[in-house]
Tab-separated table of N, CA and C in Angstrom:
chain	number	residue	atom	x	y	z
A	3	MET	N	16.763	-10.405	32.221
A	3	MET	CA	16.323	-10.351	30.837
A	3	MET	C	14.806	-10.421	30.818
A	4	LYS	N	14.242	-9.801	29.827
A	4	LYS	CA	12.784	-9.791	29.680
A	4	LYS	C	12.409	-10.364	28.321
A	5	ALA	N	11.259	-10.993	28.296
A	5	ALA	CA	10.710	-11.485	27.039
A	5	ALA	C	9.212	-11.213	27.049
A	6	ARG	N	8.695	-11.003	25.870
A	6	ARG	CA	7.264	-10.781	25.689
A	6	ARG	C	6.771	-11.850	24.723
A	7	VAL	N	5.692	-12.527	25.099
A	7	VAL	CA	5.103	-13.560	24.250
A	7	VAL	C	3.735	-13.055	23.784
A	8	HIS	N	3.562	-12.982	22.486
A	8	HIS	CA	2.302	-12.560	21.869
A	8	HIS	C	1.560	-13.823	21.436
A	9	VAL	N	0.363	-14.028	21.975
A	9	VAL	CA	-0.429	-15.223	21.680
A	9	VAL	C	-1.704	-14.792	20.954
A	10	MET	N	-1.972	-15.411	19.811
A	10	MET	CA	-3.159	-15.092	19.008
A	10	MET	C	-3.816	-16.394	18.560
A	11	LEU	N	-5.131	-16.323	18.359
A	11	LEU	CA	-5.818	-17.467	17.774
A	11	LEU	C	-5.329	-17.666	16.341
A	12	LYS	N	-5.215	-18.902	15.934
A	12	LYS	CA	-4.800	-19.199	14.566
A	12	LYS	C	-5.888	-18.766	13.590
A	13	GLU	N	-5.474	-18.490	12.351
A	13	GLU	CA	-6.427	-18.147	11.295
A	13	GLU	C	-7.426	-19.291	11.156
A	14	GLY	N	-8.672	-18.951	10.951
A	14	GLY	CA	-9.705	-19.957	10.779
A	14	GLY	C	-10.382	-20.370	12.077
A	15	VAL	N	-9.805	-19.981	13.218
A	15	VAL	CA	-10.433	-20.275	14.508
A	15	VAL	C	-11.350	-19.102	14.850
A	16	LEU	N	-12.603	-19.393	15.171
A	16	LEU	CA	-13.545	-18.340	15.513
A	16	LEU	C	-13.069	-17.571	16.735
A	17	ASP	N	-13.268	-16.252	16.710
A	17	ASP	CA	-12.813	-15.375	17.785
A	17	ASP	C	-14.007	-14.578	18.323
A	18	PRO	N	-14.795	-15.155	19.242
A	18	PRO	CA	-15.977	-14.450	19.729
A	18	PRO	C	-15.646	-13.162	20.473
A	19	GLN	N	-14.522	-13.105	21.179
A	19	GLN	CA	-14.149	-11.863	21.862
A	19	GLN	C	-13.820	-10.770	20.852
A	20	GLY	N	-13.108	-11.117	19.815
A	20	GLY	CA	-12.796	-10.148	18.774
A	20	GLY	C	-14.055	-9.642	18.098
A	21	GLU	N	-15.005	-10.542	17.869
A	21	GLU	CA	-16.271	-10.153	17.242
A	21	GLU	C	-17.064	-9.215	18.152
A	22	ALA	N	-17.027	-9.464	19.462
A	22	ALA	CA	-17.706	-8.588	20.415
A	22	ALA	C	-17.085	-7.195	20.408
A	23	VAL	N	-15.761	-7.127	20.313
A	23	VAL	CA	-15.078	-5.833	20.255
A	23	VAL	C	-15.465	-5.100	18.966
A	24	ARG	N	-15.517	-5.822	17.851
A	24	ARG	CA	-15.889	-5.211	16.574
A	24	ARG	C	-17.291	-4.611	16.658
A	25	HIS	N	-18.234	-5.356	17.218
A	25	HIS	CA	-19.604	-4.853	17.361
A	25	HIS	C	-19.646	-3.638	18.281
A	26	ALA	N	-18.903	-3.680	19.385
A	26	ALA	CA	-18.884	-2.554	20.324
A	26	ALA	C	-18.313	-1.302	19.668
A	27	LEU	N	-17.254	-1.460	18.872
A	27	LEU	CA	-16.681	-0.305	18.172
A	27	LEU	C	-17.712	0.321	17.235
A	28	GLY	N	-18.437	-0.525	16.516
A	28	GLY	CA	-19.482	-0.021	15.630
A	28	GLY	C	-20.566	0.725	16.399
A	29	SER	N	-20.938	0.187	17.552
A	29	SER	CA	-21.958	0.840	18.387
A	29	SER	C	-21.490	2.193	18.903
A	30	LEU	N	-20.195	2.352	19.051
A	30	LEU	CA	-19.631	3.617	19.526
A	30	LEU	C	-19.359	4.605	18.390
A	31	GLY	N	-19.719	4.207	17.171
A	31	GLY	CA	-19.566	5.110	16.039
A	31	GLY	C	-18.271	4.966	15.275
A	32	PHE	N	-17.488	3.943	15.574
A	32	PHE	CA	-16.239	3.717	14.843
A	32	PHE	C	-16.540	2.811	13.652
A	33	ASP	N	-16.938	3.417	12.553
A	33	ASP	CA	-17.296	2.671	11.356
A	33	ASP	C	-16.042	2.206	10.620
A	34	GLY	N	-16.207	1.217	9.789
A	34	GLY	CA	-15.121	0.762	8.929
A	34	GLY	C	-14.259	-0.326	9.519
A	35	VAL	N	-14.527	-0.759	10.750
A	35	VAL	CA	-13.761	-1.859	11.341
A	35	VAL	C	-14.383	-3.155	10.836
A	36	GLU	N	-13.667	-3.859	9.980
A	36	GLU	CA	-14.206	-5.054	9.347
A	36	GLU	C	-13.882	-6.335	10.102
A	37	GLY	N	-12.891	-6.288	10.975
A	37	GLY	CA	-12.539	-7.481	11.732
A	37	GLY	C	-11.627	-7.129	12.897
A	38	VAL	N	-11.745	-7.912	13.955
A	38	VAL	CA	-10.886	-7.739	15.137
A	38	VAL	C	-10.468	-9.126	15.598
A	39	ARG	N	-9.200	-9.301	15.888
A	39	ARG	CA	-8.693	-10.536	16.479
A	39	ARG	C	-8.184	-10.197	17.873
A	40	GLN	N	-8.654	-10.917	18.860
A	40	GLN	CA	-8.270	-10.709	20.250
A	40	GLN	C	-7.101	-11.624	20.574
A	41	GLY	N	-6.147	-11.125	21.330
A	41	GLY	CA	-5.010	-11.936	21.741
A	41	GLY	C	-4.589	-11.591	23.148
A	42	LYS	N	-3.432	-12.083	23.535
A	42	LYS	CA	-2.898	-11.749	24.847
A	42	LYS	C	-1.397	-11.574	24.752
A	43	VAL	N	-0.865	-10.805	25.685
A	43	VAL	CA	0.575	-10.577	25.775
A	43	VAL	C	1.011	-11.015	27.156
A	44	ILE	N	2.053	-11.824	27.212
A	44	ILE	CA	2.600	-12.304	28.477
A	44	ILE	C	4.029	-11.782	28.578
A	45	GLU	N	4.322	-11.037	29.643
A	45	GLU	CA	5.675	-10.529	29.856
A	45	GLU	C	6.367	-11.388	30.896
A	46	LEU	N	7.567	-11.818	30.566
A	46	LEU	CA	8.345	-12.689	31.440
A	46	LEU	C	9.619	-11.988	31.885
A	47	ASP	N	9.927	-12.053	33.175
A	47	ASP	CA	11.230	-11.650	33.697
A	47	ASP	C	12.009	-12.940	33.885
A	48	LEU	N	13.115	-13.057	33.175
A	48	LEU	CA	13.860	-14.316	33.134
A	48	LEU	C	15.311	-14.117	33.568
A	49	ALA	N	15.924	-15.191	33.992
A	49	ALA	CA	17.346	-15.154	34.320
A	49	ALA	C	18.136	-14.866	33.046
A	50	ASP	N	19.201	-14.081	33.174
A	50	ASP	CA	20.058	-13.796	32.025
A	50	ASP	C	20.524	-15.107	31.398
A	51	GLY	N	20.530	-15.114	30.075
A	51	GLY	CA	20.997	-16.292	29.357
A	51	GLY	C	19.910	-17.296	29.033
A	52	THR	N	18.676	-17.033	29.452
A	52	THR	CA	17.580	-17.938	29.087
A	52	THR	C	17.432	-17.915	27.571
A	53	SER	N	17.435	-19.078	26.957
A	53	SER	CA	17.398	-19.138	25.499
A	53	SER	C	15.980	-18.969	24.975
A	54	GLU	N	15.899	-18.526	23.727
A	54	GLU	CA	14.599	-18.408	23.078
A	54	GLU	C	13.957	-19.783	22.933
A	55	ALA	N	14.788	-20.807	22.757
A	55	ALA	CA	14.258	-22.168	22.673
A	55	ALA	C	13.576	-22.566	23.979
A	56	ARG	N	14.151	-22.157	25.104
A	56	ARG	CA	13.564	-22.459	26.412
A	56	ARG	C	12.229	-21.736	26.575
A	57	ILE	N	12.160	-20.497	26.110
A	57	ILE	CA	10.907	-19.747	26.160
A	57	ILE	C	9.864	-20.441	25.273
A	58	GLY	N	10.307	-20.932	24.123
A	58	GLY	CA	9.418	-21.682	23.240
A	58	GLY	C	8.849	-22.913	23.927
A	59	GLU	N	9.659	-23.593	24.734
A	59	GLU	CA	9.176	-24.746	25.494
A	59	GLU	C	8.081	-24.319	26.466
A	60	MET	N	8.275	-23.157	27.108
A	60	MET	CA	7.262	-22.637	28.035
A	60	MET	C	5.950	-22.408	27.294
A	61	CYS	N	6.044	-21.850	26.106
A	61	CYS	CA	4.852	-21.585	25.296
A	61	CYS	C	4.155	-22.880	24.914
A	62	GLU	N	4.926	-23.849	24.477
A	62	GLU	CA	4.364	-25.116	24.015
A	62	GLU	C	3.674	-25.878	25.149
A	63	LYS	N	4.204	-25.758	26.375
A	63	LYS	CA	3.672	-26.545	27.491
A	63	LYS	C	2.612	-25.823	28.307
A	64	LEU	N	2.610	-24.471	28.311
A	64	LEU	CA	1.687	-23.778	29.198
A	64	LEU	C	1.111	-22.480	28.645
A	65	LEU	N	1.934	-21.634	28.065
A	65	LEU	CA	1.516	-20.271	27.765
A	65	LEU	C	0.573	-20.156	26.577
A	66	ALA	N	0.598	-21.104	25.666
A	66	ALA	CA	-0.277	-21.075	24.493
A	66	ALA	C	-0.884	-22.451	24.279
A	67	ASN	N	-2.122	-22.474	23.844
A	67	ASN	CA	-2.767	-23.720	23.434
A	67	ASN	C	-2.464	-23.876	21.947
A	68	THR	N	-1.423	-24.607	21.625
A	68	THR	CA	-0.916	-24.638	20.245
A	68	THR	C	-1.859	-25.336	19.262
A	69	VAL	N	-2.920	-25.939	19.751
A	69	VAL	CA	-3.911	-26.516	18.842
A	69	VAL	C	-4.665	-25.390	18.143
A	70	ILE	N	-4.983	-24.318	18.892
A	70	ILE	CA	-5.787	-23.234	18.324
A	70	ILE	C	-5.080	-21.878	18.342
A	71	GLU	N	-3.910	-21.798	18.980
A	71	GLU	CA	-3.210	-20.519	19.098
A	71	GLU	C	-1.799	-20.601	18.518
A	72	SER	N	-1.351	-19.472	17.999
A	72	SER	CA	0.048	-19.333	17.605
A	72	SER	C	0.673	-18.310	18.542
A	73	TYR	N	1.992	-18.301	18.582
A	73	TYR	CA	2.674	-17.347	19.450
A	73	TYR	C	3.916	-16.800	18.758
A	74	ARG	N	4.326	-15.636	19.242
A	74	ARG	CA	5.538	-14.991	18.749
A	74	ARG	C	6.308	-14.516	19.979
A	75	ILE	N	7.593	-14.831	20.025
A	75	ILE	CA	8.449	-14.454	21.150
A	75	ILE	C	9.247	-13.213	20.781
A	76	GLU	N	9.254	-12.265	21.688
A	76	GLU	CA	10.022	-11.026	21.513
A	76	GLU	C	10.962	-10.904	22.718
A	77	VAL	N	12.254	-11.055	22.491
A	77	VAL	CA	13.234	-10.901	23.571
A	77	VAL	C	13.603	-9.434	23.658
A	78	LEU	N	13.459	-8.857	24.842
A	78	LEU	CA	13.687	-7.420	25.030
A	78	LEU	C	15.069	-7.144	25.596
């Protein structure tokens, strides 16, 4: 079984990487980009039957810094 975890900074947390991407897009002539949020995607190969709750535990303990990041689990 496969799962994908999408990790993003929470709203209100400054995103310097996203801001750098926004500036770079403008420098390349891509006007109209008003904001960019940078995140990460983690793909997991798991044993069949691994529960979404178990994946959530992985996120809470290691994969996401839940103080400043939120996550979304996608079971494939």
